[in-house]
Coordinates of C-alpha atoms and ligand atoms in Angstrom, one line a residue:
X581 CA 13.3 7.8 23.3
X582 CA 10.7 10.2 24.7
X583 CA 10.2 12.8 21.6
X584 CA 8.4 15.1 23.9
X585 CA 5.3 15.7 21.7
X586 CA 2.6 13.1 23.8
X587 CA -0.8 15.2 23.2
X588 CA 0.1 17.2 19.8
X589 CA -2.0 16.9 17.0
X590 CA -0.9 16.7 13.6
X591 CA -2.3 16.0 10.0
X592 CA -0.8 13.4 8.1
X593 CA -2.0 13.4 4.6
X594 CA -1.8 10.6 2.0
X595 CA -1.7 8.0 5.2
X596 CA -3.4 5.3 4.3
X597 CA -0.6 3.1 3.0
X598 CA 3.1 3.4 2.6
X599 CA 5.1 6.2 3.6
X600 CA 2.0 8.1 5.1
X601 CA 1.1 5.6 7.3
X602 CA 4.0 4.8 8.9
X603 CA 4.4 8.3 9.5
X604 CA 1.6 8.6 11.1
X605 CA 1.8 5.4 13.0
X606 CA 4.8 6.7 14.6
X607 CA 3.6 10.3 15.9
X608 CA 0.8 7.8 17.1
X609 CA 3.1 5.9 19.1
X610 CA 4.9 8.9 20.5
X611 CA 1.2 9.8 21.7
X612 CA -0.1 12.8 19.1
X613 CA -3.4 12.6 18.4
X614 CA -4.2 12.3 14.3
X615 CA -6.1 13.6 11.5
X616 CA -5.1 11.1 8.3
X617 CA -6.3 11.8 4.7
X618 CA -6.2 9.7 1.5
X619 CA -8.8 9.0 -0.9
X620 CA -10.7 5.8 -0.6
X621 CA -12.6 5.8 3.0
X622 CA -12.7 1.9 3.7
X623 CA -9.0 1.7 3.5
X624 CA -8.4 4.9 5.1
X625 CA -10.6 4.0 7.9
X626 CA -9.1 0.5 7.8
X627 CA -5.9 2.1 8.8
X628 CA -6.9 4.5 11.3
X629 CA -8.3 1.7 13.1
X630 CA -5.2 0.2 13.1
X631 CA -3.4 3.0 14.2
X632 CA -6.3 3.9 17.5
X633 CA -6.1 0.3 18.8
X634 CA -2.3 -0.1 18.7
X635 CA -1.4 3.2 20.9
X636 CA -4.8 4.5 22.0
X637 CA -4.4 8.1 20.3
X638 CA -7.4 9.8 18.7
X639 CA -7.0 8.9 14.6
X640 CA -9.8 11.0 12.2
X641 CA -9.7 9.8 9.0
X642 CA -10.9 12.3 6.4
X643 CA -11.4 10.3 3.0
X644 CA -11.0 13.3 0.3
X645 CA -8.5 14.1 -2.4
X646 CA -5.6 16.3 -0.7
X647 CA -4.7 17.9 -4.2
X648 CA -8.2 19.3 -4.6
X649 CA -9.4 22.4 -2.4
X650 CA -12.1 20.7 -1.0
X651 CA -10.3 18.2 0.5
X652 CA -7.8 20.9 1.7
X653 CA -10.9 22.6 3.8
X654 CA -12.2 19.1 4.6
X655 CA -8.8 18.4 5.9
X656 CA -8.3 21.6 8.4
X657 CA -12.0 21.6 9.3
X658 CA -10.9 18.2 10.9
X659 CA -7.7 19.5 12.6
X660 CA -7.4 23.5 12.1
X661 CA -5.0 24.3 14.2
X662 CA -2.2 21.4 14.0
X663 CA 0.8 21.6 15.6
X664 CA 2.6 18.9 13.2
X665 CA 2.3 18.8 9.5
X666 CA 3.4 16.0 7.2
X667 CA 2.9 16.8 3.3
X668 CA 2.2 14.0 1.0
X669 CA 0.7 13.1 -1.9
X670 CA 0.9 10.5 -4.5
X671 CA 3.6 11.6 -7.4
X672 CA 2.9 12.2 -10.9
X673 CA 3.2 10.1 -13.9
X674 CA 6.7 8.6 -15.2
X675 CA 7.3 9.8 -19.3
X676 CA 9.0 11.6 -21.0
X677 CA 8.6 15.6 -21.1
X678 CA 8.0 15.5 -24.6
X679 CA 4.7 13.9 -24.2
X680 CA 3.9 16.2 -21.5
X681 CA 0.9 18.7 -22.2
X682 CA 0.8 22.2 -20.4
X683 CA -1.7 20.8 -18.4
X684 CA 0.3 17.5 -17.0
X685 CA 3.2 20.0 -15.5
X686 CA -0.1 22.0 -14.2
X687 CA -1.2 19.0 -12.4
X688 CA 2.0 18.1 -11.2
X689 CA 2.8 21.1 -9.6
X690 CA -0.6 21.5 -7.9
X691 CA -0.6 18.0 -7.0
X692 CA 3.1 17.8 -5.2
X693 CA 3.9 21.6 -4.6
X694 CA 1.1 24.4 -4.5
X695 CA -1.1 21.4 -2.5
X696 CA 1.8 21.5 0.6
X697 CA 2.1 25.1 0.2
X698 CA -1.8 26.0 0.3
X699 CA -1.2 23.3 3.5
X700 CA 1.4 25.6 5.0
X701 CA -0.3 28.7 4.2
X702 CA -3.1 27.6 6.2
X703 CA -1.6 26.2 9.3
X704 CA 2.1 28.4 9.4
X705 CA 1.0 31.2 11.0
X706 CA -1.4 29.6 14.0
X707 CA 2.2 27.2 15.0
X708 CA 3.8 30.3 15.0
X709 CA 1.1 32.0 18.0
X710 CA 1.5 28.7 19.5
X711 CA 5.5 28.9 19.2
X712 CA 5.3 25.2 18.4
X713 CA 5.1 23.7 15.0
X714 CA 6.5 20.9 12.8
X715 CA 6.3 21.3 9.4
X716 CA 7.4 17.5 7.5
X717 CA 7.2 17.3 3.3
X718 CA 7.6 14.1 1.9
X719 CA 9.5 14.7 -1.4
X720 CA 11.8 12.3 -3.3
X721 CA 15.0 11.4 -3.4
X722 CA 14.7 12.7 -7.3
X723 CA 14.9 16.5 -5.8
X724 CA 18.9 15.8 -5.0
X725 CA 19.8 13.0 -7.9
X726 CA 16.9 13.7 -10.4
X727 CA 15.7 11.1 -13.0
X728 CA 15.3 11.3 -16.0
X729 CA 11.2 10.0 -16.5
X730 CA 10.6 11.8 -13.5
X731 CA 10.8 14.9 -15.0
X732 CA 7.5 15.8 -13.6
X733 CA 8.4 15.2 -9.7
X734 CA 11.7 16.0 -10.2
X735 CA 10.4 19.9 -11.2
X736 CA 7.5 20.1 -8.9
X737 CA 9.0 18.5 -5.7
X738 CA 12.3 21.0 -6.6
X739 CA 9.8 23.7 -6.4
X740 CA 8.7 23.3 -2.7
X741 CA 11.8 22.3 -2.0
X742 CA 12.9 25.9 -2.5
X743 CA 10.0 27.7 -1.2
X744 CA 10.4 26.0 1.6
X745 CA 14.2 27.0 1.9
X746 CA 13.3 30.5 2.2
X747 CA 10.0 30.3 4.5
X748 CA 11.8 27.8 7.0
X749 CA 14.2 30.4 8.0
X750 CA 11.7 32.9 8.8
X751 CA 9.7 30.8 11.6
X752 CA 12.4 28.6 12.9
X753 CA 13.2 31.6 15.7
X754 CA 8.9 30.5 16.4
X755 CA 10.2 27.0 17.2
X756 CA 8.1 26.1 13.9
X757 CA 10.3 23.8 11.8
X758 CA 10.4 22.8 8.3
X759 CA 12.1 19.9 6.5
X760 CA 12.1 17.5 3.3
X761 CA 12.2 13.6 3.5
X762 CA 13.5 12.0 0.8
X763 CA 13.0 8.6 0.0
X764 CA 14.8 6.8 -2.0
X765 CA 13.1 3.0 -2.6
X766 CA 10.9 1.9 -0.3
X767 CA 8.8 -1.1 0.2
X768 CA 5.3 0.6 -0.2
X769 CA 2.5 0.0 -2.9
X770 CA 4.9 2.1 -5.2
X771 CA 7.1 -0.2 -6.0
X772 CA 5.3 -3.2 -4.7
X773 CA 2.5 -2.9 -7.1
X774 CA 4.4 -2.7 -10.5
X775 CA 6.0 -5.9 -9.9
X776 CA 2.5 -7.5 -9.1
X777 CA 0.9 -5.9 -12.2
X778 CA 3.7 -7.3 -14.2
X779 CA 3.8 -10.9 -12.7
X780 CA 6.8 -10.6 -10.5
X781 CA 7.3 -12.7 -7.5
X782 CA 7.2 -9.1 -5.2
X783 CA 10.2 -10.6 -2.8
X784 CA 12.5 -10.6 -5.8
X785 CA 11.2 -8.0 -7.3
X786 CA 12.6 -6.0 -4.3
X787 CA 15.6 -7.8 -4.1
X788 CA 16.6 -7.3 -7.2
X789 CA 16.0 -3.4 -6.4
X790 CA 17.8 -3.4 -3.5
X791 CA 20.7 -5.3 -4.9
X792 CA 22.0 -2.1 -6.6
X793 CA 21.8 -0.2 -3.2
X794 CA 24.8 0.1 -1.3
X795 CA 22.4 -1.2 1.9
X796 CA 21.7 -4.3 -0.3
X797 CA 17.9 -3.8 0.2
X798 CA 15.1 -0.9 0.0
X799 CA 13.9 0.5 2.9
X800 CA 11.2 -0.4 4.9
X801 CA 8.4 2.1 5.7
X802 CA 9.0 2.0 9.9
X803 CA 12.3 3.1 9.1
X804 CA 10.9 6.4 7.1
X805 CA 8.1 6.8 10.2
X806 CA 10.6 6.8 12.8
X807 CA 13.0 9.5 10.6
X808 CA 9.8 11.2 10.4
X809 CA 8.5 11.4 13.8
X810 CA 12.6 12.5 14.7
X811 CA 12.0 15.4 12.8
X812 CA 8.7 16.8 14.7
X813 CA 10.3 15.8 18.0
X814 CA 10.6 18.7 20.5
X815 CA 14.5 18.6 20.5
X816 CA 14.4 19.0 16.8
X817 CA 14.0 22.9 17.1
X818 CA 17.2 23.3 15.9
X819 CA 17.2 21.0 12.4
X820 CA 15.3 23.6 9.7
X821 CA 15.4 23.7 6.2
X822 CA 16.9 20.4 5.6
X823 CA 16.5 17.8 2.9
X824 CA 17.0 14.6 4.5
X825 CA 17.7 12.0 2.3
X826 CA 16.7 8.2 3.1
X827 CA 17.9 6.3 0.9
X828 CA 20.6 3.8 2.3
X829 CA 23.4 5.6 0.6
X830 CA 22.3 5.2 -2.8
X831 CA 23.3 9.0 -4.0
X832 CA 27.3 8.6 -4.3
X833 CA 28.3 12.2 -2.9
X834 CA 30.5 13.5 0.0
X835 CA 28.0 15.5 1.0
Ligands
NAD1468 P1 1.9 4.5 -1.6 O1 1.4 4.2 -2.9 O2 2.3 3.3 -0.7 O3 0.9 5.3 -0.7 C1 0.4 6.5 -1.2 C2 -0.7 7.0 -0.2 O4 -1.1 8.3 -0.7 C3 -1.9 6.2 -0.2 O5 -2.4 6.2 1.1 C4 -2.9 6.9 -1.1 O6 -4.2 6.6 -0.8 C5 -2.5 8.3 -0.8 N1 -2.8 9.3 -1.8 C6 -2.2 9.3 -3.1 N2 -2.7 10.4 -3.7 C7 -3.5 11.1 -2.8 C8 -4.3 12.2 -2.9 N3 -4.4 13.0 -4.0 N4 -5.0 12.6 -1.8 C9 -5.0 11.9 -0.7 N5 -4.3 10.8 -0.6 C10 -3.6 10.4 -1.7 O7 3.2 5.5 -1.8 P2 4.4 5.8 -0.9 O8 5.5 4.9 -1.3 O9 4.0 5.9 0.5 O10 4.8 7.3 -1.5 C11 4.6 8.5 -0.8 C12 5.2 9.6 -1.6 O11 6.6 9.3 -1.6 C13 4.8 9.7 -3.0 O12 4.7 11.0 -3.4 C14 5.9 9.0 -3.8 O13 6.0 9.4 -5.1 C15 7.1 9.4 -2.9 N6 8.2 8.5 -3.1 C16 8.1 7.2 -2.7 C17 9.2 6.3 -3.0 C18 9.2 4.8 -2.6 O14 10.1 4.1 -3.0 N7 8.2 4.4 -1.9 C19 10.4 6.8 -3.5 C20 10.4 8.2 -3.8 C21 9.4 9.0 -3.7

């Protein structure tokens, strides 16, 4: 399927491994040139690399911390005038909120909301002139079925849930889109690396995961990509505002 965005540019950020990778390895495939961020430059160069020599697209890796402002400027000096966006930033710690200092819920929400909206803030307006934008946040599956010692995403990913809610209804008539993923379990580093820290055999480990999913497994990161590269397709003008959840029907409602 042609998405019709061959020549786009887009930033992916936290797209070294998992769930940002694949993201971007799919735009890549559908031809859109790259800027990828995460934080340690051997890896993220390692996987830029990767992505160049499979489909031949320009990749720029910037190696910076996305929740920090520097890394923000870094990131658009790279790529200021994107056409697709995709959010995405490691989560914040598991616990209980009443262990939580004001500080932790600070860091949370800078690190998972205000970071995609100062993203948005600075990129919005040019896709709007341009009439062409795609604007992707990868949230959680916790904003529709919350738990319980993931208080910290569940708030802060809620909160750009619904700023995005209102903003996406105001530049969809631009052809400038704005949607949520949501994963639900995923073979990435996030779950792959508790299991290796605790001396897990990593296959079981997510087996035994995925046998409480009504798919019988967790998903695997190309299926996320491909969801995600859907989404910033040129057909997709239409789809704003959504939360789409990816979870292999693991959240029991009709709707
Ligand atoms: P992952 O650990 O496989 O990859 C995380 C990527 O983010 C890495 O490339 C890392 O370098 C980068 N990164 C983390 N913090 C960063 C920062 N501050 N600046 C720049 N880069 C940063 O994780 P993943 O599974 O791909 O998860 C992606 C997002 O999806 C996370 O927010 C995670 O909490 C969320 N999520 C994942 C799952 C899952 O099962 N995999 C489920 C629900 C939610």
């Amino acid at each position: 399927m042609d998405l019709g965005i061959k020549g786009r540019k887009a930033i992916v950020c936290a797209a070294s491994k998992g769930l940002g990778k694949a993201s971007a390895l799919a735009l890549a495939r559908d031809g859109v040139d790259l800027v990828i961020t995460a934080r340690t430059a051997d890896v993220l160069r390692a996987a830029a690399d990767e992505i160049a020599s499979e489909t031949g697209v320009s990749v720029t890796p910037v190696a910076c911390d996305i929740k920090t402002p520097e890394g923000r400027a870094a990131t658009l000096e790279a790529c200021p005038a994107p056409d697709i966006l995709v959010n995405n930033a490691g989560g914040p710690p598991r616990g209980d909120f009443r262990d939580f200092t004001p500080q932790d819920w600070l860091d949370a929400v800078n690190g998972n909301m205000i970071t995609a909206i100062e993203l948005i803030k600075a990129t919005v307006d040019g896709m709007v002139e341009r009439k062409f934008g795609r604007i992707v946040n990868i949230t959680s599956a916790a904003v529709r079925q919350p738990i319980a010692d993931l208080c910290l995403s569940n708030a802060a990913r809620a909160g750009l849930t619904g700023f995005c809610a209102g903003l996406s209804r105001e530049t969809v008539k631009h052809n400038v889109t704005i949607n949520n993923i949501l994963p639900g379990p995923f073979a990435t580093d996030r779950l792959i690396e508790p299991a290796r820290a605790a001396g897990k055999n990593v296959e079981e480990a997510l087996a035994a995961i995925g046998s409480t999913n009504p798919a019988g497994r967790v998903g695997q990161p190309e299926e996320f990509g491909d969801a995600c590269a859907f989404l910033c397709s040129a057909n997709a003008g239409f789809i704003t505002g959504q939360n789409l959840l990816l979870d292999g029907g693991n959240y029991r409602g009709t709707m």
